Coordinates of C-alpha atoms in Angstrom, one line a residue:
M225 CA 20.9 2.6 25.8
T226 CA 22.2 2.4 22.2
L227 CA 23.5 5.3 20.1
Y228 CA 23.1 4.7 16.4
L229 CA 25.4 7.0 14.3
A230 CA 25.4 7.6 10.5
R231 CA 26.6 10.2 8.0
F232 CA 23.0 11.3 7.5
L233 CA 19.7 11.1 9.4
A234 CA 16.5 11.8 7.5
P235 CA 13.9 12.1 10.2
I236 CA 11.2 13.1 7.6
S237 CA 9.3 15.1 10.3
A238 CA 12.3 17.4 10.5
P239 CA 15.2 18.5 8.1
P240 CA 18.0 16.0 7.4
I241 CA 20.9 16.0 9.8
E242 CA 24.5 15.5 8.8
D243 CA 26.7 13.4 11.2
G244 CA 23.5 12.4 13.0
A245 CA 22.8 10.2 16.0
L246 CA 19.7 8.3 17.2
L247 CA 19.5 7.4 20.9
V248 CA 17.4 4.2 21.6
R249 CA 16.3 2.7 24.8
D250 CA 13.9 -0.3 25.2
G251 CA 12.9 -0.2 21.6
R252 CA 12.0 3.5 21.5
I253 CA 13.7 6.6 20.3
V254 CA 14.9 8.7 23.3
A255 CA 16.6 11.6 21.4
V256 CA 17.7 12.7 17.9
G257 CA 20.6 15.0 17.2
T258 CA 24.1 15.4 15.9
R259 CA 26.9 12.9 16.6
K260 CA 28.9 15.5 18.5
E261 CA 26.2 16.6 20.9
M262 CA 24.8 13.1 21.5
L263 CA 28.2 11.5 22.2
A264 CA 28.9 14.3 24.7
A265 CA 25.5 13.9 26.4
H266 CA 25.4 10.1 26.4
G267 CA 28.9 8.9 26.6
G268 CA 27.9 5.7 28.5
A269 CA 25.6 4.4 25.7
E270 CA 26.6 1.5 23.5
V271 CA 27.6 2.9 20.1
V272 CA 26.7 1.4 16.7
D273 CA 28.3 3.5 13.9
F274 CA 27.0 2.8 10.4
G275 CA 29.5 5.2 8.8
D276 CA 28.6 6.6 5.4
A277 CA 25.0 5.5 5.6
V278 CA 21.6 7.1 5.8
L279 CA 19.1 6.4 8.6
L280 CA 15.5 7.1 7.9
P281 CA 12.1 5.6 8.8
P282 CA 10.9 2.3 7.3
M283 CA 8.9 2.5 4.1
V284 CA 5.1 2.1 4.5
N285 CA 3.5 0.5 1.5
A286 CA -0.1 1.6 1.9
H287 CA -1.5 -0.7 -0.9
T288 CA -0.3 -4.1 -2.1
H289 CA -1.4 -7.6 -2.8
L290 CA 1.4 -9.7 -1.4
E291 CA -0.4 -13.0 -2.0
L292 CA 0.3 -12.4 -5.7
T293 CA 4.0 -12.3 -5.3
H294 CA 4.5 -15.5 -7.3
F295 CA 2.2 -14.2 -10.0
P296 CA 5.0 -13.9 -12.7
R297 CA 5.8 -17.6 -12.0
W298 CA 2.2 -18.7 -12.2
L299 CA 1.8 -16.7 -15.4
N300 CA 4.4 -18.9 -17.1
E301 CA 3.0 -22.1 -15.7
V302 CA -0.5 -21.5 -17.0
G303 CA 0.7 -20.3 -20.4
E304 CA -0.7 -16.8 -20.3
A305 CA 0.8 -14.1 -22.5
A306 CA 2.9 -11.5 -20.7
E307 CA 1.3 -8.6 -22.4
V308 CA -2.3 -7.4 -22.0
R309 CA -4.3 -5.1 -24.3
S310 CA -6.5 -3.3 -21.8
F311 CA -7.4 -2.9 -18.2
V312 CA -10.3 -5.4 -18.4
D313 CA -8.0 -7.8 -20.4
W314 CA -5.6 -7.6 -17.5
I315 CA -8.4 -8.3 -14.9
L316 CA -9.4 -11.4 -16.9
R317 CA -5.8 -12.6 -17.0
V318 CA -5.5 -12.2 -13.2
I319 CA -8.7 -14.2 -12.8
R320 CA -7.5 -17.0 -15.1
V321 CA -4.1 -17.3 -13.5
K322 CA -5.6 -17.3 -9.9
R323 CA -8.0 -20.0 -11.0
G324 CA -5.2 -22.0 -12.6
V325 CA -3.0 -22.5 -9.5
E326 CA -3.6 -24.6 -6.4
I327 CA -5.1 -22.2 -3.8
T328 CA -2.8 -23.2 -1.0
R329 CA 0.1 -21.8 -3.0
F330 CA -1.0 -18.3 -2.0
I331 CA 0.5 -19.0 1.4
P332 CA 4.2 -19.3 0.3
S333 CA 3.6 -16.5 -2.2
L334 CA 2.5 -14.2 0.6
A335 CA 5.4 -15.2 2.7
E336 CA 7.8 -14.4 -0.1
G337 CA 6.1 -11.0 -0.5
I338 CA 6.7 -10.3 3.2
R339 CA 10.4 -11.2 2.8
L340 CA 10.9 -9.1 -0.3
S341 CA 9.1 -6.1 1.3
L342 CA 11.3 -6.3 4.4
A343 CA 14.4 -6.6 2.3
A344 CA 13.4 -3.4 0.5
G345 CA 13.2 -1.4 3.8
T346 CA 9.4 -1.7 4.2
G347 CA 8.2 -2.0 7.8
A348 CA 4.4 -1.7 7.3
V349 CA 1.9 -2.6 4.6
G350 CA -1.7 -2.2 3.7
D351 CA -2.2 -5.6 2.2
I352 CA -5.3 -7.0 0.4
L353 CA -6.0 -10.7 0.9
S354 CA -8.5 -12.8 -1.1
Y355 CA -7.4 -16.2 0.2
F356 CA -8.1 -15.7 3.9
P357 CA -6.1 -18.8 5.3
A358 CA -3.0 -17.2 3.9
R359 CA -3.0 -14.8 6.8
Q360 CA -1.1 -17.4 8.7
A361 CA 2.0 -16.1 6.9
Y362 CA 1.9 -13.0 9.1
R363 CA 1.8 -14.8 12.4
R364 CA 5.5 -14.8 12.9
S365 CA 6.4 -11.8 10.8
P366 CA 7.6 -8.4 12.3
M367 CA 5.6 -6.6 9.5
A368 CA 3.1 -4.1 10.8
G369 CA 0.1 -2.6 9.1
N370 CA -3.5 -3.5 8.0
L371 CA -4.6 -6.7 6.4
Y372 CA -7.8 -6.1 4.4
L373 CA -10.0 -9.2 3.8
E374 CA -11.3 -8.7 0.3
T375 CA -14.9 -9.3 -0.8
L376 CA -16.7 -8.8 -4.1
G377 CA -19.8 -9.9 -5.9
R378 CA -23.2 -8.7 -7.3
D379 CA -25.4 -11.1 -5.3
P380 CA -26.2 -9.7 -1.9
L381 CA -27.3 -13.1 -0.5
I382 CA -23.9 -14.7 -1.4
G383 CA -22.2 -11.5 -0.1
R384 CA -23.9 -11.8 3.3
K385 CA -22.7 -15.3 3.7
V386 CA -19.1 -14.2 2.9
L387 CA -19.5 -11.2 5.3
R388 CA -20.5 -13.5 8.1
G389 CA -17.3 -15.5 7.5
I390 CA -15.2 -12.3 7.5
G391 CA -16.9 -11.3 10.7
E392 CA -15.7 -14.5 12.4
I393 CA -12.1 -13.9 11.3
L394 CA -12.2 -10.3 12.4
G395 CA -12.7 -11.7 15.9
E396 CA -9.0 -12.6 15.8
V397 CA -8.3 -8.8 15.6
K398 CA -4.8 -9.3 14.3
A399 CA -2.7 -11.7 12.2
G400 CA 0.8 -11.2 13.8
E401 CA 1.3 -7.5 13.9
M402 CA -1.3 -6.8 11.2
L403 CA -4.6 -5.4 12.2
L404 CA -7.5 -7.1 10.3
G405 CA -9.8 -5.0 8.1
I406 CA -12.2 -5.3 5.1
S407 CA -11.8 -4.4 1.4
P408 CA -14.9 -4.3 -0.8
H409 CA -13.0 -4.7 -4.0
S410 CA -14.3 -1.9 -6.2
P411 CA -17.4 0.0 -7.2
Y412 CA -17.8 -2.1 -10.4
S413 CA -17.2 -5.5 -8.8
V414 CA -19.5 -5.0 -5.8
S415 CA -23.2 -4.2 -6.1
A416 CA -24.4 -0.9 -4.7
D417 CA -26.4 -2.6 -1.9
Y418 CA -23.5 -4.9 -1.0
L419 CA -21.0 -2.1 -1.0
E420 CA -23.2 -0.2 1.5
E421 CA -23.7 -3.3 3.6
V422 CA -19.9 -4.0 3.8
L423 CA -19.1 -0.4 4.7
Q424 CA -21.7 -0.3 7.4
F425 CA -20.5 -3.7 8.8
G426 CA -16.9 -2.5 8.8
R427 CA -17.8 0.7 10.7
R428 CA -19.8 -1.2 13.2
R429 CA -16.8 -3.4 13.8
K430 CA -14.5 -0.4 13.8
V431 CA -12.0 -1.9 11.4
P432 CA -9.9 -0.4 8.7
L433 CA -11.4 -0.2 5.2
S434 CA -10.0 0.0 1.7
V435 CA -11.4 0.0 -1.8
H436 CA -10.0 0.2 -5.3
F437 CA -11.3 3.5 -6.7
A438 CA -11.4 5.4 -10.0
E439 CA -8.6 3.2 -11.4
S440 CA -9.5 3.2 -15.1
P441 CA -11.6 4.8 -17.8
D442 CA -13.5 1.5 -18.0
E443 CA -14.7 2.0 -14.4
V444 CA -15.9 5.5 -15.4
D445 CA -17.8 4.2 -18.4
F446 CA -19.5 1.5 -16.3
L447 CA -20.6 3.9 -13.5
Q448 CA -21.8 6.5 -15.9
D449 CA -23.6 4.4 -18.5
S450 CA -23.3 0.7 -17.5
A451 CA -21.4 0.3 -20.7
G452 CA -18.0 -0.5 -21.9
P453 CA -15.7 -3.5 -21.3
V454 CA -16.7 -4.0 -17.7
A455 CA -20.3 -4.6 -18.6
E456 CA -19.7 -6.1 -22.0
T457 CA -16.7 -8.4 -21.3
L458 CA -16.0 -8.8 -17.6
F459 CA -19.5 -9.4 -16.4
P460 CA -20.4 -12.1 -18.9
Y461 CA -17.0 -13.8 -18.2
V462 CA -17.6 -14.1 -14.5
G463 CA -21.2 -15.1 -14.8
W464 CA -22.7 -11.7 -14.0
G465 CA -24.1 -11.1 -17.5
D466 CA -27.7 -10.7 -16.1
M467 CA -26.6 -8.5 -13.2
V468 CA -25.6 -5.3 -15.1
P469 CA -27.2 -2.5 -13.1
P470 CA -29.0 0.5 -14.6
P471 CA -26.7 3.4 -15.4
A472 CA -25.8 5.3 -12.3
H473 CA -24.8 8.4 -14.2
R474 CA -22.2 9.2 -11.5
T475 CA -18.5 9.8 -11.5
P476 CA -16.5 7.3 -9.3
A477 CA -16.2 9.9 -6.5
R478 CA -19.9 10.8 -6.4
Y479 CA -20.9 7.1 -6.7
I480 CA -18.9 6.0 -3.7
A481 CA -19.9 9.2 -1.8
E482 CA -23.6 8.2 -2.1
R483 CA -22.7 4.7 -0.9
G484 CA -21.2 6.1 2.3
A485 CA -17.5 5.4 1.5
L486 CA -16.2 8.9 2.1
A487 CA -15.5 8.6 5.9
A488 CA -12.6 7.5 7.9
P489 CA -11.1 4.9 8.3
M490 CA -10.9 4.5 4.5
L491 CA -8.2 4.1 1.9
L492 CA -9.2 4.9 -1.7
V493 CA -6.6 3.1 -3.9
H494 CA -5.4 4.5 -7.3
G495 CA -7.7 7.6 -7.7
V496 CA -6.6 8.1 -11.3
Q497 CA -10.0 9.1 -12.8
V498 CA -11.1 11.9 -10.5
E499 CA -12.4 15.2 -11.9
P500 CA -11.5 18.6 -10.4
R501 CA -15.1 19.2 -9.5
D502 CA -15.0 16.1 -7.3
M503 CA -12.0 17.0 -5.2
P504 CA -14.0 18.9 -2.5
L505 CA -15.9 15.6 -1.9
L506 CA -12.6 13.9 -1.0
A507 CA -11.0 16.7 0.9
G508 CA -11.8 16.8 4.6
S509 CA -13.7 13.5 4.5
G510 CA -11.1 11.6 6.4
V511 CA -10.1 9.4 3.5
T512 CA -6.6 8.9 2.1
V513 CA -5.9 8.3 -1.6
V514 CA -3.1 5.8 -2.2
L515 CA -1.2 6.4 -5.5
C516 CA 0.3 3.4 -7.4
P517 CA 2.1 5.1 -10.3
R518 CA 3.9 2.1 -11.7
S519 CA 0.8 0.0 -11.8
N520 CA -1.2 2.8 -13.5
A521 CA 1.5 3.3 -16.1
N522 CA 1.9 -0.5 -16.8
L523 CA -1.9 -0.9 -17.2
G524 CA -2.3 2.3 -19.3
V525 CA -5.1 3.7 -17.1
G526 CA -3.8 7.2 -16.8
R527 CA -1.9 9.4 -14.4
A528 CA -3.3 10.4 -11.0
P529 CA -3.9 14.1 -10.5
A530 CA -1.4 14.5 -7.7
A531 CA -1.1 18.3 -7.9
A532 CA -4.9 18.7 -7.8
Y533 CA -5.0 16.4 -4.7
R534 CA -2.4 18.4 -3.0
Q535 CA -4.1 21.7 -3.8
A536 CA -7.4 20.4 -2.5
G537 CA -5.8 19.1 0.7
V538 CA -6.5 15.4 0.1
P539 CA -4.1 13.2 2.1
L540 CA -2.0 10.9 -0.1
A541 CA 0.1 7.8 0.4
L542 CA 2.0 5.5 -1.9
G543 CA 1.7 1.8 -2.8
T544 CA 3.2 -0.7 -5.1
D545 CA 0.1 -2.7 -6.0
S546 CA 1.2 -6.3 -6.8
L547 CA 3.6 -8.2 -8.9
A548 CA 0.7 -8.8 -11.3
S549 CA 1.1 -5.2 -12.4
C550 CA 4.5 -4.1 -11.2
D551 CA 8.1 -5.5 -11.4
S552 CA 9.0 -5.1 -7.7
L553 CA 7.5 -4.5 -4.2
S554 CA 9.9 -1.8 -3.4
L555 CA 8.7 1.7 -2.6
W556 CA 12.2 2.9 -3.4
D557 CA 11.5 1.9 -7.0
E558 CA 8.0 3.5 -6.7
I559 CA 9.5 6.8 -5.6
A560 CA 12.1 6.8 -8.4
F561 CA 9.4 6.2 -11.0
A562 CA 6.9 8.6 -9.5
A563 CA 9.5 11.4 -9.5
D564 CA 9.3 11.3 -13.3
W565 CA 5.8 10.0 -14.0
L566 CA 4.0 12.6 -11.9
Q567 CA 5.9 15.3 -13.9
G568 CA 7.2 17.2 -10.8
D569 CA 3.8 17.4 -9.1
L570 CA 5.5 15.9 -6.0
G571 CA 9.1 17.0 -5.0
P572 CA 11.6 14.7 -3.3
H573 CA 10.6 15.6 0.3
Q574 CA 6.9 15.0 -0.5
L575 CA 7.6 11.7 -2.2
L576 CA 9.7 10.5 0.8
R577 CA 6.8 11.6 3.2
L578 CA 4.3 9.7 1.1
A579 CA 6.4 6.6 1.4
T580 CA 7.0 6.9 5.2
L581 CA 5.1 9.3 7.5
D582 CA 2.0 9.9 5.3
G583 CA 1.7 6.1 4.7
A584 CA 2.0 5.5 8.4
R585 CA -0.8 8.0 9.0
A586 CA -2.9 6.3 6.3
L587 CA -2.6 3.0 8.2
R588 CA -3.0 4.8 11.6
L589 CA 0.5 3.9 12.6
D590 CA 2.0 7.4 12.8
H591 CA 2.1 7.2 16.6
R592 CA 4.6 4.3 16.2
M593 CA 6.6 4.9 13.0
G594 CA 7.0 7.1 9.9
A595 CA 9.4 9.6 11.5
L596 CA 12.6 9.6 13.6
A597 CA 11.5 11.5 16.6
E598 CA 11.5 11.3 20.4
G599 CA 8.9 8.8 21.7
M600 CA 8.5 6.9 18.4
E601 CA 9.3 3.2 18.1
A602 CA 13.0 2.6 17.2
S603 CA 12.0 1.6 13.6
F604 CA 14.3 2.7 10.9
Q605 CA 16.1 1.5 7.8
V606 CA 19.8 1.8 7.0
L607 CA 20.6 2.8 3.4
R608 CA 24.2 2.7 2.2
P609 CA 24.5 4.7 -1.0
A610 CA 27.2 3.9 -3.5
A611 CA 28.3 7.6 -3.5
V612 CA 27.8 10.0 -0.5
P613 CA 25.7 13.0 -1.5
R614 CA 25.9 16.5 -0.1
L615 CA 23.4 17.3 2.6
D616 CA 21.5 19.7 0.4
D617 CA 21.1 17.0 -2.3
L618 CA 20.2 14.2 0.1
E619 CA 16.5 14.0 -0.5
A620 CA 16.8 14.2 -4.3
H621 CA 19.6 11.6 -4.2
L622 CA 17.2 9.3 -2.2
C623 CA 14.5 9.6 -4.9
A624 CA 16.8 8.5 -7.7
E625 CA 16.9 5.0 -9.2
G626 CA 18.8 2.1 -7.6
R627 CA 18.1 2.6 -3.9
R628 CA 16.3 -0.7 -3.4
G629 CA 19.6 -2.7 -3.4
Q630 CA 21.2 -0.3 -1.0
V631 CA 19.1 -1.2 2.0
E632 CA 21.6 -2.7 4.5
A633 CA 19.5 -3.1 7.6
L634 CA 15.9 -2.7 8.9
Y635 CA 15.1 -2.2 12.6
L636 CA 11.6 -2.6 13.9
K637 CA 10.9 -1.8 17.5
G638 CA 14.7 -1.7 18.1
R639 CA 15.3 -5.1 16.6
E640 CA 17.2 -5.7 13.4
V641 CA 15.0 -8.0 11.3
L642 CA 17.0 -8.6 8.1
Q643 CA 20.1 -10.1 9.7
K644 CA 22.0 -9.7 6.4
S645 CA 25.3 -9.8 8.2

């Protein structure tokens, strides 16, 4: 047995502990308590004392695109401007950049995303993958989570061919520690018939599902009136000019509800443009909404109604999106930004839960990680703050800027995976 000691333990599922101790045996947590009581009860255990550090669960990044980690580099190589004027303008830029690089470069880009995520204390991700061979980057990685194979399109015949290929890959079940799933990209980039078909296929295969949802006003305009930049600019650019559907006259929530999307296991990503009257549709449906505040702010699409989600009882999690719309893959950075951006709708403890235990629940990993509690895997990160806070201020201190660089170690299943020392 090994006894891990630190100035603070933040179990997330219980109040923080000063002078805390974590007892681990065979990769699992046996007990959690104070240094004094644990040393007295388990004097024969090996002791690892982290000193003035904080032990807490690994971050769980419920939505990201790690294959785009080298996007800023590719942006410069293809000569694209750094600034974009609108959401659809940003989508077009992503398309141009992805088309302008050799597709095999997605593999080292994904591998770098895994490395950066682990270094920021992240132990699990909900990752979207468009270049399926890049899944090989996970095969020797300790990262846990769900790997969603992305599909999109307006032609159901082409879509069915893609779906057959996805079905063959799903037979592998996992890529490393990552459970394979499916992501129909969004309500505007997938036809209604194909969206329904993908969802039914995923549920028959009993795999995780994720969809970008209610991200921008452009999506709202398209689903209401088949108008706006999606219909007038995006569709012609990608060759769908003759595939603009009749107006659905639906909000994003009602549109996906009618397609059968509001049932577990489903992650709805972004959820910015959701009206109060649609909250009951989401609450109790089994879905989780993954908030990506920095991406939403950078793309100017609005602010997610976090307070309304909480009041309605909609489960939430937190994601970084990709380096195509964010400047880091660190949930520590996301928390610090969200504390201000969401205007106090979520307090420090709630933000920490979203980034750990609630994210683990969203990915169905909460039986393994997300909290420091007896019976859980011995998965935790070690944060060494520059200044030691008071116990009462610990959670607020953790939600301040600058925490990403203070991650000293990351343990997954009792094994230290960063090896920084």
